[in-house]
Tab-separated table of C-alpha atoms in Angstrom:
chain	number	residue	atom	x	y	z
O	1	MET	CA	9.389	20.846	-31.794
O	2	LYS	CA	8.670	24.071	-33.649
O	3	THR	CA	11.670	25.993	-34.943
O	4	TRP	CA	12.184	29.691	-34.339
O	5	GLU	CA	10.884	31.927	-37.111
O	6	GLN	CA	11.602	35.629	-37.494
O	7	ARG	CA	8.516	37.800	-38.069
O	8	LYS	CA	7.754	41.492	-38.336
O	9	LEU	CA	5.587	42.983	-35.613
O	10	GLY	CA	3.227	44.247	-38.337
O	11	ASP	CA	2.483	40.623	-39.245
O	12	TYR	CA	0.557	40.354	-35.965
O	13	GLY	CA	-1.176	43.696	-35.608
O	14	ASN	CA	-0.950	47.434	-35.929
O	15	ILE	CA	-0.265	50.346	-33.633
O	16	ALA	CA	-3.461	51.651	-32.036
O	17	MET	CA	-4.309	54.669	-29.928
O	18	ASN	CA	-7.335	56.167	-28.220
O	19	ARG	CA	-9.537	58.771	-29.889
O	20	ARG	CA	-8.344	62.347	-29.352
O	21	ILE	CA	-9.495	64.149	-26.218
O	22	PHE	CA	-9.268	67.938	-26.336
O	23	LYS	CA	-8.203	69.987	-23.306
O	24	GLU	CA	-11.676	71.540	-22.983
O	25	GLU	CA	-13.095	67.993	-22.648
O	26	THR	CA	-11.058	67.373	-19.491
O	27	SER	CA	-11.314	68.626	-15.926
O	28	THR	CA	-9.152	68.456	-12.808
O	29	GLU	CA	-11.734	66.194	-11.151
O	30	GLY	CA	-13.995	63.604	-12.626
O	31	ASP	CA	-14.959	60.047	-13.281
O	32	ILE	CA	-12.292	58.584	-15.557
O	33	PRO	CA	-8.529	59.294	-15.305
O	34	PHE	CA	-7.035	60.738	-18.488
O	35	TYR	CA	-3.315	60.007	-18.787
O	36	LYS	CA	-1.075	62.284	-20.813
O	37	ILE	CA	2.565	61.751	-21.663
O	38	GLY	CA	3.664	63.465	-18.416
O	39	THR	CA	1.327	61.491	-16.137
O	40	PHE	CA	1.528	58.112	-17.887
O	41	GLY	CA	2.426	55.487	-15.277
O	42	LYS	CA	1.914	58.076	-12.501
O	43	ASN	CA	-1.048	59.910	-10.977
O	44	PRO	CA	-3.438	61.584	-13.421
O	45	ASP	CA	-4.032	65.335	-13.297
O	46	ALA	CA	-6.950	65.325	-15.743
O	47	PHE	CA	-10.222	63.425	-16.043
O	48	ILE	CA	-12.992	62.866	-18.573
O	49	SER	CA	-16.677	62.181	-18.020
O	50	GLN	CA	-18.059	58.662	-17.683
O	51	LYS	CA	-20.404	59.418	-20.599
O	52	ARG	CA	-17.555	60.353	-22.983
O	53	PHE	CA	-15.502	57.357	-21.821
O	54	ILE	CA	-18.319	54.894	-22.555
O	55	GLU	CA	-19.014	56.483	-25.942
O	56	TYR	CA	-15.376	56.568	-27.064
O	57	LYS	CA	-14.568	53.112	-25.698
O	58	SER	CA	-17.447	51.632	-27.711
O	59	LYS	CA	-16.665	53.481	-30.975
O	60	TYR	CA	-12.866	53.695	-31.159
O	61	PRO	CA	-9.782	51.569	-30.420
O	62	TYR	CA	-9.298	50.750	-26.753
O	63	PRO	CA	-6.652	48.470	-25.193
O	64	LYS	CA	-7.435	44.973	-24.008
O	65	LYS	CA	-6.380	43.745	-20.580
O	66	GLY	CA	-2.728	42.724	-20.795
O	67	ASP	CA	-1.866	45.017	-23.716
O	68	ILE	CA	1.424	46.822	-23.220
O	69	LEU	CA	0.888	50.579	-23.397
O	70	ILE	CA	3.910	52.463	-24.702
O	71	SER	CA	4.704	56.157	-24.371
O	72	ALA	CA	5.881	57.284	-27.773
O	73	SER	CA	6.570	60.996	-27.835
O	74	GLY	CA	9.577	61.339	-30.133
O	75	SER	CA	10.972	57.985	-28.997
O	76	ILE	CA	9.839	54.876	-27.159
O	77	GLY	CA	9.640	55.649	-23.456
O	78	ARG	CA	7.806	54.101	-20.531
O	79	THR	CA	5.709	50.963	-20.826
O	80	ILE	CA	2.952	49.681	-18.581
O	81	GLU	CA	0.705	46.657	-18.764
O	82	TYR	CA	-2.940	47.689	-19.060
O	83	GLN	CA	-4.744	45.990	-16.155
O	84	GLY	CA	-8.311	46.537	-17.356
O	85	GLU	CA	-9.081	49.597	-15.250
O	86	ASN	CA	-11.290	52.408	-16.537
O	87	ALA	CA	-8.806	54.968	-17.853
O	88	TYR	CA	-8.182	56.879	-21.064
O	89	TYR	CA	-4.896	57.718	-22.759
O	90	GLN	CA	-3.591	60.625	-24.834
O	91	ASP	CA	-3.776	59.892	-28.543
O	92	SER	CA	-0.536	59.489	-30.522
O	93	ASN	CA	1.626	59.759	-27.384
O	94	ILE	CA	0.433	56.538	-25.731
O	95	VAL	CA	-0.044	53.573	-28.038
O	96	TRP	CA	-0.324	49.773	-28.022
O	97	LEU	CA	-0.211	46.885	-30.483
O	98	ASN	CA	-3.752	46.056	-31.613
O	99	HIS	CA	-3.284	42.376	-32.453
O	100	ASP	CA	-5.177	39.245	-33.265
O	101	GLU	CA	-5.302	36.191	-31.045
O	102	ARG	CA	-2.025	34.724	-32.346
O	103	LEU	CA	-0.361	36.803	-29.622
O	104	VAL	CA	-1.356	36.192	-26.020
O	105	ASN	CA	-1.468	39.018	-23.489
O	106	GLY	CA	-0.219	38.290	-20.014
O	107	ARG	CA	2.887	37.617	-18.078
O	108	LEU	CA	5.464	35.025	-19.098
O	109	GLN	CA	5.069	31.840	-17.093
O	110	ILE	CA	8.334	30.062	-16.290
């Protein structure tokens, strides 16, 4: 049996966030929901184009299915599990742990 060992979160990964989206790059209707700190975990009120989403998702950090997204505006707030849907999140206010495969995403099985 393996004994319990204390580790720092930074031993497993680093905090990641999406590439910045500027207000003029959003619209009130569109292809991909863009979640800001006020709409995180709720209904989006802004959207980005499919083209920008594909470009940014391929070039910059993007959460993996099962990653826990954390609102972090001043303090740790709401958390949601990213389900793999096409969506984009406000940089620096919504973050996740970008980790290697030593951590497993998903729900705890009891």
